[in-house]
C-alpha cells in the first residue's frame, strides 16, 4: 500500500497568527461559542481530514489586553464535538503533570466511547511556568522530573485502559450475568509517582485507548515520543530541521522495537494562501502590521522560562548573547533552542524575530498559491521530513476554507490524499496497529491490511 | 409568584432498580452508547423538566457478574449532551476529594459556555471506600477531613469562577484591545488545602458559575449544604424524614443569612407506575424477583464502610445489633443511619431489607397509578417535604416515558408544573438569585421578577 498523507487541523483562537483575532477575515464569533468550533470541525470533516486538534494551557497567558485568550477547555469541548461529528478524529491536550491518572483515563475512555473510536490524547507535561501556581506548587518542576512523572502516568493509564477485555460484558438478561469478572482485572500499578489499584470503571473503548499524540521535542521529549507517541506534532523553521527530527525519531523508535510506520510525524505548517503569491504575501503583511510588540515579547519571555527581554529595542540586531542558554531552560526547551538557532543564522532585529514568531510560534510558515503550498507538502512528504502536516491556518476559518477547497483537491489529484473516509477508528485511519490486550495475547499485532 | 415544582430526571444505568438491566422493559442499548442518553435527555426536555442528572463513582463496584456497571464519565457525557439539547439543565457529579480546583473550575466553566448556562455541579466528597486506592492513597480519609477539603475546594473554585468580569472581553479589532486587564483578577486563594493563584483561563460563563447541587445528608453534609447548596438531592424512606430534613436545611440556611427559597430541595422518588395499582405492583415484584442477593449484600456492605454481613441468612429477622454503629461509618453515614432506623422500625428479614434497598438504594419508592403518584408529589410539595423531586424511574426508558406522558400532564392540570420553558439559565429556572460578581458589587442580588 502506498504511503498515505495525513492532515490534522490545529484549531487555535481565530487563527494561528497572534493578530488573527483583529484581521477582517477572521470569525467574529466569541472563542467560547461552540458553533464556531462545530463549523470548523464539520468543514474539516467535509474535507476528509484525519483529525482536528486543540492545544491547552493550564494558566491564563500574559498580555490579555492585546492577545485573544480564554478558549474552552479541550476535554469538554471534545465531548460536544464528538456528538456533532461522525467521522473526523478528535485530539485533545491533557497534562500528565497536573492530573490524576484515574481521572484522565476515565475521561478519555468516555470520549472514545462517545465518538465511536475517534479520540487522540496529546500528552503534555505543561511547559508554561504559570501553571504550577494554579496547582498549589511554589514553582514549576524541571523538565526531567516532568518527564519522569509522564512516563509513570502513561504506564498507569495504559494499564487502566487495558483492565477490561473486549468481551467482558455479557449482558445476558436470562441468566442474570452482566459481565465476566475474570475478564476485568485490577490495574495494580505501583510506579515512581503513582499507585493506582484499578480496574477502570468504564468498559474497554472502541480503540482500546486513545491514540497517543506528543509534541515534546527536547531530548527528553524525543525519547518519550519514540517510546509512546503514535502521532507527533512538531515545530520546525526549516525543512532540514524537520528531516533531522524525522530520522532521529524513526531511528529511536526502531531501536525500541517499534515499526517506524507506527509513528506518524506531522510538522506544523502555517500557510497564508492567495490566488497569487503577492496576494498571499499581502495577507501575511496585514497580519504582521496588526501585531503588538508586547504580546510577542511576553511570548518570547515565556519560551525562555520568564527571561526578561524588556531592555531590548525593536530595531536592535540580535545575537545569541541576548538570550539565556536554552539548554538550561525548564520550559519549552526545544522551542528555545530553535529560536536561538534562528538568531545565530539570520541575525534578525527584535522586530523581525517577533514577526517570524508571531506567525505560528516557531512552526514553519509559508505564503503562496494553492499550487505552491501543495508543492511544499509534497516535497516534505517525499523527502523524509513528514508523514503529513499539522495544518495551522493563520486566519480561521477563511484560510482553512481556502486550504480545504484549493489545496486538498490538488493533493488528491497528485494521489497523495484520500477522497473518502474508510471504515474504522482514528487508529485505523492513521495506519496504526491495533492496541494489544492483556486478555488476548495471541491476537495479531499487525493489521491484516 | 406561586411556588413552582421542580423536576429532575436522575439517569442511572437502565433504571434505578438494581435489576432493571434484566427487565424486558428496559433499554437494550449498551451503557456506553451515547444515543441512549441523548434520547432520555430529549424526552426529559420534551416534558419540560428542569434538568437531568448523572451520579458518579471513582471506583468500579463489586459484583460485576450480576450488576450493570461501567457507565460513561459524567463531565464528558455532559459535553456531548450540551451539544444535543437546547433547553434542559445538565447536572454532573464531580468530587472535591479527588480533583484539583483549577481543573474542575475549567471543565465546568467550559460546560456552562457549551450549554449556554444550563450546568449544575453535584458536589460530592466521594463516599465509596474503593476510590482512595485509585488515587494513590492507602485508605479513605474520614468524613470530617473530606468536608474540610470540600469547603476549601468550593471557596477556591468560586474565586476562579469570579476572576473574570462579565465585561472583561472588549474584542475591539480597530483599537487592538481584546480584553480589559483590570476586569480580570487573580484568584489568590490560600486555604487549608489548596493554593490557587488564578485567574481562570476561561471567561466568565453565562451563569457566572454552575448551580451548586449537593446530596450529603450527614451532619457535616447538611451544614455544607446549608452553606453552599442551591439544589439538594436527598434520600428519604418516609415523608416524615423528608419534612424533618427540609425544615432543618431551610432553618440552617436562614441562620446563615440565606433565603430559604435559594435552596431547592428534591427528594428522590422511584415510582413504578401502572394503569392500575395492581399492574404497578406487578412491575415492582418482577424487578425484585430478578434480584441477586450478592449484589444487594455488596451494596449494603459498602454503605457500612465494607462491613461483612456474609454470616447472615436471607430469612434471618434483622435487628440493629446486626449492624455496626452508623455514627462511626466513614462512608455514606446518613444512608447507613436511615438503614438502621428502618431495621429498628420494621424488623425485616435480610431478604426483605435487600428488596427495599434494591429499588432505589435508600430513596423513597412507590407503586401506583399516575394519579396516585401525582398525589404523592403534590402531598410532599404542599406539606413542606419537598420543592420538587429527583425522579428516579425504576426502569429506563419505559417508566420515565410513562411518568412524562401520564404524571407530568396531571401535575400541569393541577397548576403545579410548567407547560413551557421560560427564557434564561438553569439558575433562573430554579428561581435562584444571580451569582454575585466581585466586579459589580452594587448589582441587585434579588431577581427583578
Short mmCIF file of C-alpha atoms in Angstrom, two decimals, chain B residues 244-400:
data_model
loop_
_atom_site.label_atom_id
_atom_site.label_comp_id
_atom_site.label_asym_id
_atom_site.label_seq_id
_atom_site.Cartn_x
_atom_site.Cartn_y
_atom_site.Cartn_z
CA UNK B 244 -37.51 16.97 59.18
CA UNK B 245 -34.68 17.33 56.67
CA UNK B 246 -36.46 20.10 54.75
CA UNK B 247 -37.10 22.15 57.88
CA UNK B 248 -33.59 21.62 59.19
CA UNK B 249 -31.90 22.72 55.97
CA UNK B 250 -34.07 25.79 55.49
CA UNK B 251 -33.53 26.76 59.14
CA UNK B 252 -29.77 26.32 58.89
CA UNK B 253 -29.75 28.33 55.65
CA UNK B 254 -31.73 31.15 57.24
CA UNK B 255 -29.29 31.23 60.15
CA UNK B 256 -26.53 31.75 57.61
CA UNK B 257 -28.42 34.68 56.07
CA UNK B 258 -29.58 32.79 53.00
CA UNK B 259 -33.14 32.96 51.67
CA UNK B 260 -34.87 29.61 52.15
CA UNK B 261 -36.10 29.76 48.55
CA UNK B 262 -32.47 29.76 47.48
CA UNK B 263 -32.14 26.03 48.22
CA UNK B 264 -34.37 23.81 46.13
CA UNK B 265 -34.89 20.50 47.96
CA UNK B 266 -35.53 17.49 45.74
CA UNK B 267 -36.09 14.14 47.46
CA UNK B 268 -35.63 11.06 45.33
CA UNK B 269 -38.80 9.34 44.14
CA UNK B 270 -38.60 5.95 42.50
CA UNK B 271 -42.10 5.06 41.38
CA UNK B 272 -43.31 2.08 39.41
CA UNK B 273 -46.32 3.38 37.55
CA UNK B 274 -49.08 1.23 36.07
CA UNK B 275 -52.50 1.82 34.66
CA UNK B 276 -53.80 0.06 37.77
CA UNK B 277 -52.28 -0.24 41.21
CA UNK B 278 -52.01 -3.98 40.69
CA UNK B 279 -50.10 -3.54 37.45
CA UNK B 280 -47.68 -1.16 39.14
CA UNK B 281 -47.11 -3.60 41.98
CA UNK B 282 -46.52 -6.39 39.50
CA UNK B 283 -43.73 -4.38 37.83
CA UNK B 284 -42.04 -3.93 41.19
CA UNK B 285 -42.40 -7.62 42.05
CA UNK B 286 -40.96 -8.60 38.68
CA UNK B 287 -37.95 -6.44 39.45
CA UNK B 288 -37.45 -7.89 42.92
CA UNK B 289 -37.76 -11.42 41.59
CA UNK B 290 -34.85 -10.77 39.25
CA UNK B 291 -32.59 -9.68 42.09
CA UNK B 292 -29.42 -11.43 43.11
CA UNK B 293 -28.71 -11.42 46.88
CA UNK B 294 -24.96 -10.99 46.43
CA UNK B 295 -25.48 -7.65 44.66
CA UNK B 296 -27.63 -6.31 47.48
CA UNK B 297 -25.25 -7.63 50.11
CA UNK B 298 -22.28 -5.97 48.42
CA UNK B 299 -24.13 -2.68 48.31
CA UNK B 300 -25.20 -2.99 51.95
CA UNK B 301 -21.61 -3.71 52.90
CA UNK B 302 -20.29 -0.67 51.01
CA UNK B 303 -22.86 1.55 52.77
CA UNK B 304 -21.32 0.44 56.06
CA UNK B 305 -17.73 1.05 55.03
CA UNK B 306 -17.10 -2.51 53.90
CA UNK B 307 -18.65 -4.32 56.90
CA UNK B 308 -19.00 -8.08 56.43
CA UNK B 309 -22.64 -9.26 56.51
CA UNK B 310 -21.96 -12.64 54.89
CA UNK B 311 -22.81 -14.65 58.03
CA UNK B 312 -26.46 -13.53 57.86
CA UNK B 313 -29.05 -15.71 56.11
CA UNK B 314 -31.73 -14.37 53.80
CA UNK B 315 -34.58 -15.40 56.11
CA UNK B 316 -32.96 -14.09 59.31
CA UNK B 317 -35.02 -11.40 61.02
CA UNK B 318 -32.68 -8.45 61.48
CA UNK B 319 -32.12 -6.21 64.45
CA UNK B 320 -29.88 -3.16 64.87
CA UNK B 321 -27.34 -5.37 66.65
CA UNK B 322 -26.55 -6.92 63.28
CA UNK B 323 -25.15 -3.58 62.11
CA UNK B 324 -22.08 -1.54 63.06
CA UNK B 325 -22.74 1.79 64.75
CA UNK B 326 -23.66 4.08 61.84
CA UNK B 327 -22.22 7.12 63.61
CA UNK B 328 -18.80 5.53 63.17
CA UNK B 329 -19.23 4.86 59.45
CA UNK B 330 -16.81 6.93 57.34
CA UNK B 331 -18.63 6.32 54.07
CA UNK B 332 -22.25 7.35 53.44
CA UNK B 333 -23.11 7.85 57.10
CA UNK B 334 -26.62 9.26 56.65
CA UNK B 335 -27.61 6.38 54.40
CA UNK B 336 -26.31 3.93 56.98
CA UNK B 337 -28.31 5.70 59.66
CA UNK B 338 -31.50 5.56 57.65
CA UNK B 339 -30.99 1.83 57.05
CA UNK B 340 -30.58 1.03 60.75
CA UNK B 341 -33.62 3.19 61.52
CA UNK B 342 -35.64 1.12 59.06
CA UNK B 343 -34.37 -2.10 60.64
CA UNK B 344 -35.34 -0.88 64.13
CA UNK B 345 -38.75 0.23 62.87
CA UNK B 346 -39.75 -2.71 60.70
CA UNK B 347 -37.59 -5.66 61.78
CA UNK B 348 -37.37 -7.03 58.21
CA UNK B 349 -35.72 -10.24 57.11
CA UNK B 350 -32.42 -9.80 55.31
CA UNK B 351 -34.21 -10.65 52.06
CA UNK B 352 -36.86 -8.04 52.82
CA UNK B 353 -34.25 -5.39 53.59
CA UNK B 354 -32.31 -6.13 50.43
CA UNK B 355 -35.52 -5.85 48.42
CA UNK B 356 -36.35 -2.45 49.91
CA UNK B 357 -32.86 -1.20 49.15
CA UNK B 358 -32.72 -2.78 45.68
CA UNK B 359 -35.36 -0.39 44.47
CA UNK B 360 -33.59 2.89 44.83
CA UNK B 361 -30.74 2.49 47.28
CA UNK B 362 -32.48 4.18 50.21
CA UNK B 363 -34.66 6.62 48.30
CA UNK B 364 -38.45 6.70 48.58
CA UNK B 365 -40.16 4.09 46.45
CA UNK B 366 -43.78 3.86 45.43
CA UNK B 367 -46.10 1.91 43.22
CA UNK B 368 -49.31 3.28 41.82
CA UNK B 369 -51.33 4.77 39.04
CA UNK B 370 -50.36 8.12 37.53
CA UNK B 371 -52.96 9.76 39.78
CA UNK B 372 -51.54 8.13 42.89
CA UNK B 373 -48.01 9.20 42.01
CA UNK B 374 -49.17 12.75 41.27
CA UNK B 375 -50.93 12.71 44.66
CA UNK B 376 -47.70 11.80 46.43
CA UNK B 377 -45.84 14.56 44.63
CA UNK B 378 -48.47 17.15 45.45
CA UNK B 379 -48.74 15.98 49.04
CA UNK B 380 -44.99 16.20 49.70
CA UNK B 381 -44.80 19.52 47.85
CA UNK B 382 -47.54 21.19 49.92
CA UNK B 383 -46.52 19.52 53.22
CA UNK B 384 -43.08 21.05 53.46
CA UNK B 385 -41.27 17.87 52.47
CA UNK B 386 -40.08 18.92 49.01
CA UNK B 387 -39.68 21.74 46.48
CA UNK B 388 -39.83 19.14 43.75
CA UNK B 389 -38.45 15.70 43.06
CA UNK B 390 -35.43 13.85 41.85
CA UNK B 391 -37.28 11.47 39.54
CA UNK B 392 -35.67 8.02 39.64
CA UNK B 393 -37.58 5.68 37.33
CA UNK B 394 -37.05 2.04 38.31
CA UNK B 395 -36.82 1.08 34.62
CA UNK B 396 -35.47 3.27 31.81
CA UNK B 397 -36.67 4.50 29.47
CA UNK B 398 -40.15 3.00 29.72
CA UNK B 399 -41.02 4.06 33.28
CA UNK B 400 -39.84 7.58 32.51
#
